[in-house]
C-alpha cells in the first residue's frame, strides 16, 4: 500500500487553536446537519429557533452557531456572497469531517455531511412570484470554480451544459458553465408542494453577470433574454442566485449531500423587487428546520 499523502500546511492551514483557517471551527464543533446562509447576521435569526446553543464563532464573513433543534444536532454557518466564498466553506467543512488535523491525512472512514443552503433569488419566469420558494434541482455555475477540480465531468450534466451554451451563444472568453444536481434525497425531504423544483443559475457576480446595467455596458445585452427562452427537457431556467452550483458540485465530488432553496425577492422580467423580504425568509427557515 502506498504511503498516505500528508497535506502540507500551505494547502490546509490550521490555526493554533486547531481550527480551520477561515471559518475558525474545530473538528469537535462540526455537525452532520448544516444550514448555510449568505448573510452573517442571518445566522443569528436561524439560531433563534434552536432549543439550545452550544457555540457561537465568528471570523470575517463566516459566522457559525451550533446547537440543537427539536432534539437534533444542527449548525448554521454563513458563507458570504459568491461562489469563491462558498468554495472555502465547503472545503473547510469537509476537512473538519474527513481530515485528521493531527496527522494531516485523510481519515479512513468517510463522514457524510447534509448541507442545505437557504438564500434569496431573482426569478426569470413570470409564473414565479415574489415570496415563492425555489429548489435548485440543477444549479448552473457561471463562475468556473468546479472546472479547476479533477473529475468535474463525473458529477455534471454535460448534455445540459452543451445545449445551454449552444442556445445562448456562450462567449468563449467567459468561464465554461457547469451544471450540478442537488442531492435527490435531500430534495425529497425538504421539498413539498410548497416549493418549486427549478433550474437555477449561480452567477459569478451580482450586476453584469446577472444582466444588470448601472454605468458599464453589458458584453451581451441579450443574454438574459436568451436564458429565459432556453429549455432543457422542456423545462426553463427559473432563477438567478450565486452559490448553488458550487455548493452542489463540490458536495458531489466530496461525497456529501447538498441542496439550495431560495426565496424569490425579485422578478427580473417584471422589473419588480421586494426589499422587506425578512418575513418570507423566516418562514422558509422554519420550514427547512422542521423538515431537516
Coordinates of C-alpha atoms in Angstrom, one line a residue:
X1 CA 0.0 0.0 0.0
X2 CA 1.4 3.4 -1.0
X3 CA 2.2 5.9 1.7
X4 CA -0.8 8.2 2.5
X5 CA -0.4 11.8 1.4
X6 CA 0.3 14.2 4.2
X7 CA -1.4 17.5 3.4
X8 CA 1.2 20.3 3.8
X9 CA 0.4 23.4 6.0
X10 CA 0.4 25.6 2.9
X11 CA -2.5 23.7 1.4
X12 CA -4.6 23.2 4.6
X13 CA -3.9 25.9 7.1
X14 CA -4.8 25.0 10.7
X15 CA -4.9 27.7 13.3
X16 CA -3.1 27.4 16.6
X17 CA -6.3 26.5 18.4
X18 CA -6.8 23.5 16.0
X19 CA -9.5 25.3 14.0
X20 CA -9.9 25.6 10.2
X21 CA -8.2 28.7 8.9
X22 CA -11.1 30.8 7.6
X23 CA -14.2 29.5 9.4
X24 CA -12.4 29.1 12.8
X25 CA -14.3 25.9 13.7
X26 CA -12.6 23.0 15.4
X27 CA -13.4 19.3 14.4
X28 CA -15.5 18.7 17.5
X29 CA -17.8 21.6 16.7
X30 CA -18.8 20.2 13.3
X31 CA -22.4 18.9 13.0
X32 CA -23.7 16.5 10.3
X33 CA -26.7 18.7 9.5
X34 CA -25.7 22.1 8.3
X35 CA -27.7 25.1 7.2
X36 CA -25.8 27.6 5.1
X37 CA -26.8 31.2 4.6
X38 CA -25.0 34.2 2.9
X39 CA -25.6 36.9 5.5
X40 CA -23.6 36.5 8.8
X41 CA -26.5 38.3 10.5
X42 CA -29.0 35.7 9.3
X43 CA -27.2 33.0 11.3
X44 CA -28.5 34.7 14.5
X45 CA -32.0 34.6 13.0
X46 CA -31.7 30.9 12.2
X47 CA -30.2 30.1 15.6
X48 CA -33.0 32.0 17.4
X49 CA -35.2 28.9 16.7
X50 CA -32.7 26.5 18.2
X51 CA -33.7 25.0 21.6
X52 CA -30.0 25.0 22.7
X53 CA -26.9 26.9 21.6
X54 CA -23.6 25.2 22.2
X55 CA -21.1 27.6 20.5
X56 CA -21.0 30.9 18.5
X57 CA -18.0 31.5 16.4
X58 CA -17.3 34.5 14.0
X59 CA -14.4 35.2 11.7
X60 CA -14.7 37.7 8.8
X61 CA -17.9 36.9 6.9
X62 CA -18.0 33.4 8.4
X63 CA -20.3 33.1 11.4
X64 CA -21.3 29.7 12.8
X65 CA -23.7 28.7 15.6
X66 CA -24.1 25.1 16.7
X67 CA -26.8 23.7 18.8
X68 CA -30.0 21.6 18.9
X69 CA -33.4 21.9 17.3
X70 CA -36.2 19.5 18.5
X71 CA -33.6 17.1 19.7
X72 CA -31.5 17.1 16.5
X73 CA -27.9 18.4 16.5
X74 CA -27.6 21.2 13.9
X75 CA -25.4 24.1 13.0
X76 CA -25.8 27.2 10.8
X77 CA -22.9 28.9 9.1
X78 CA -22.7 31.9 6.8
X79 CA -20.6 31.8 3.6
X80 CA -20.8 35.5 2.5
X81 CA -21.6 36.4 -1.1
X82 CA -20.4 34.5 -4.1
X83 CA -19.1 31.1 -5.2
X84 CA -15.5 31.8 -4.2
X85 CA -16.5 32.2 -0.6
X86 CA -18.7 29.1 -0.5
X87 CA -15.8 27.1 -2.0
X88 CA -13.8 28.0 1.1
X89 CA -16.6 27.0 3.5
X90 CA -17.3 23.6 1.8
X91 CA -13.6 22.7 1.6
X92 CA -13.0 23.5 5.3
X93 CA -16.2 21.8 6.5
X94 CA -15.1 18.7 4.6
X95 CA -11.6 18.9 6.1
X96 CA -13.2 19.1 9.6
X97 CA -15.1 15.9 8.8
X98 CA -12.6 13.9 6.8
X99 CA -9.1 15.0 7.6
X100 CA -7.2 14.2 10.8
X101 CA -5.8 17.5 11.8
X102 CA -3.1 15.9 13.9
X103 CA -1.6 13.8 11.2
X104 CA -2.8 15.9 8.2
X105 CA -4.0 12.7 6.4
X106 CA -7.4 11.7 5.1
X107 CA -9.4 9.6 7.6
X108 CA -10.0 6.0 6.6
X109 CA -13.8 6.3 7.2
X110 CA -15.7 8.9 5.2
X111 CA -18.1 11.2 7.1
X112 CA -21.1 12.5 5.1
X113 CA -22.5 15.9 5.7
X114 CA -26.0 17.1 4.9
X115 CA -26.0 20.8 3.8
X116 CA -29.0 23.0 2.9
X117 CA -28.4 26.5 1.7
X118 CA -31.2 28.9 2.3
X119 CA -30.9 32.0 0.1
X120 CA -32.7 34.8 -1.8
X121 CA -33.1 34.9 -5.5
X122 CA -34.5 36.7 -8.6
X123 CA -36.9 34.8 -10.8
X124 CA -36.5 34.6 -14.6
X125 CA -40.1 33.5 -15.4
X126 CA -43.4 35.3 -15.0
X127 CA -45.0 32.5 -13.1
X128 CA -42.5 32.7 -10.2
X129 CA -43.7 35.4 -7.9
X130 CA -42.1 37.3 -5.0
X131 CA -42.3 35.1 -1.9
X132 CA -42.2 31.8 -3.8
X133 CA -39.6 29.1 -2.7
X134 CA -37.5 27.5 -5.4
X135 CA -35.2 24.5 -5.0
X136 CA -32.2 24.4 -7.3
X137 CA -32.7 20.9 -8.6
X138 CA -30.0 21.7 -11.0
X139 CA -27.5 24.5 -10.3
X140 CA -25.6 26.0 -13.3
X141 CA -22.4 27.8 -12.3
X142 CA -21.1 30.7 -14.4
X143 CA -18.0 31.0 -12.1
X144 CA -15.9 28.2 -13.4
X145 CA -14.7 27.0 -10.0
X146 CA -15.6 23.4 -10.5
X147 CA -13.6 23.3 -13.7
X148 CA -10.4 23.6 -11.6
X149 CA -11.2 20.2 -9.9
X150 CA -10.4 16.8 -11.4
X151 CA -13.4 14.6 -12.3
X152 CA -15.9 17.5 -12.6
X153 CA -17.4 15.8 -15.7
X154 CA -18.4 12.8 -13.5
X155 CA -20.7 14.9 -11.4
X156 CA -22.0 17.4 -14.0
X157 CA -24.9 17.3 -16.5
X158 CA -22.8 17.6 -19.7
X159 CA -25.8 17.5 -22.1
X160 CA -27.4 20.4 -20.2
X161 CA -24.1 22.4 -20.5
X162 CA -23.8 21.7 -24.2
X163 CA -27.4 22.6 -25.0
X164 CA -27.3 25.8 -23.0
X165 CA -24.0 27.1 -24.5
X166 CA -25.3 26.4 -28.0
X167 CA -28.6 28.1 -27.3
X168 CA -27.2 31.4 -25.9
X169 CA -24.1 31.5 -28.0
X170 CA -21.8 31.4 -25.0
X171 CA -18.8 33.7 -25.2
X172 CA -15.5 31.8 -25.3
X173 CA -13.9 34.5 -23.0
X174 CA -16.2 33.6 -20.2
X175 CA -15.7 30.6 -17.8
X176 CA -17.3 27.4 -19.1
X177 CA -20.6 26.8 -17.3
X178 CA -21.1 23.6 -15.2
X179 CA -24.3 22.0 -14.1
X180 CA -24.6 20.1 -10.8
X181 CA -27.6 18.4 -9.4
X182 CA -28.9 18.8 -5.9
X183 CA -29.0 15.7 -3.7
X184 CA -32.2 13.9 -4.6
X185 CA -32.8 12.5 -1.1
X186 CA -32.5 16.0 0.5
X187 CA -34.8 17.5 -2.2
X188 CA -37.4 14.9 -1.3
X189 CA -37.0 15.5 2.4
X190 CA -37.1 19.3 2.3
X191 CA -39.3 19.9 -0.8
X192 CA -43.0 19.6 -0.7
X193 CA -45.9 21.1 -2.8
X194 CA -45.0 24.5 -1.4
X195 CA -41.6 24.5 -3.2
X196 CA -40.9 24.7 -6.9
X197 CA -38.2 22.5 -8.4
X198 CA -36.1 24.7 -10.6
X199 CA -33.1 25.1 -12.8
X200 CA -31.0 27.8 -11.1
X201 CA -28.1 29.9 -12.5
X202 CA -25.4 30.6 -9.9
X203 CA -23.9 33.8 -11.3
X204 CA -20.3 34.9 -10.7
X205 CA -21.4 38.4 -9.8
X206 CA -24.5 40.5 -8.9
X207 CA -24.5 43.1 -11.7
X208 CA -23.3 42.4 -15.2
X209 CA -23.2 38.6 -14.8
X210 CA -26.9 38.7 -14.0
X211 CA -27.7 41.2 -16.8
X212 CA -27.8 44.3 -14.6
X213 CA -26.5 47.5 -16.1
X214 CA -25.7 50.6 -14.0
X215 CA -23.0 52.6 -15.7
X216 CA -20.9 49.9 -17.5
X217 CA -22.4 48.4 -20.7
X218 CA -23.0 44.6 -21.0
X219 CA -20.9 42.4 -23.2
X220 CA -24.1 40.6 -24.4
X221 CA -27.2 42.7 -23.6
X222 CA -29.4 39.9 -24.9
X223 CA -28.0 37.2 -22.7
X224 CA -30.9 37.2 -20.2
X225 CA -33.5 37.1 -23.0
X226 CA -31.8 34.1 -24.4
X227 CA -31.6 32.4 -21.0
X228 CA -35.3 33.0 -20.5
X229 CA -36.2 31.2 -23.7
X230 CA -33.9 28.2 -23.1
X231 CA -35.5 24.8 -22.3
X232 CA -33.8 21.6 -21.2
X233 CA -36.1 18.6 -21.4
X234 CA -39.0 21.0 -21.7
X235 CA -38.2 23.0 -18.5
X236 CA -36.9 26.6 -18.3
X237 CA -34.2 28.3 -16.2
X238 CA -36.2 29.5 -13.2
X239 CA -33.9 31.9 -11.2
X240 CA -30.6 33.6 -10.5
X241 CA -28.5 33.4 -7.4
X242 CA -24.8 33.0 -6.7
X243 CA -23.8 29.8 -4.8
X244 CA -26.0 26.8 -5.6
X245 CA -23.8 25.2 -8.3
X246 CA -20.5 25.4 -6.5
X247 CA -22.1 24.0 -3.3
X248 CA -23.8 21.1 -5.1
X249 CA -20.9 20.3 -7.4
X250 CA -18.3 20.3 -4.6
X251 CA -20.6 18.3 -2.3
X252 CA -21.0 15.6 -5.0
X253 CA -17.2 15.5 -5.6
X254 CA -16.5 15.2 -1.9
X255 CA -19.3 12.7 -1.1
X256 CA -21.7 14.9 0.7
X257 CA -25.4 15.7 0.3
X258 CA -26.3 19.3 -0.6
X259 CA -29.1 21.4 -2.0
X260 CA -30.2 25.1 -2.2
X261 CA -33.6 26.5 -1.7
X262 CA -34.2 30.2 -2.3
X263 CA -37.0 32.7 -1.5
X264 CA -37.8 34.8 -4.6
X265 CA -37.4 38.5 -3.7
X266 CA -37.2 40.0 -7.3
X267 CA -39.0 39.4 -10.6
X268 CA -36.4 40.2 -13.2
X269 CA -38.8 40.1 -16.2
X270 CA -41.4 42.2 -14.4
X271 CA -38.7 44.5 -13.2
X272 CA -40.0 44.3 -9.6
X273 CA -38.3 43.7 -6.3
X274 CA -39.1 43.5 -2.6
X275 CA -36.6 44.8 0.0
X276 CA -38.7 43.8 3.0
X277 CA -38.4 40.1 2.5
X278 CA -37.5 39.1 6.1
X279 CA -40.9 37.5 7.0
X280 CA -40.8 35.3 3.9
X281 CA -37.2 34.2 4.6
X282 CA -38.1 33.4 8.2
X283 CA -41.0 31.3 7.1
X284 CA -38.6 29.4 4.8
X285 CA -36.1 28.9 7.6
X286 CA -38.7 27.4 9.9
X287 CA -39.9 25.1 7.2
X288 CA -36.4 23.8 6.5
X289 CA -35.6 23.3 10.2
X290 CA -38.8 21.3 10.7
X291 CA -38.0 19.0 7.6
X292 CA -34.2 18.7 8.0

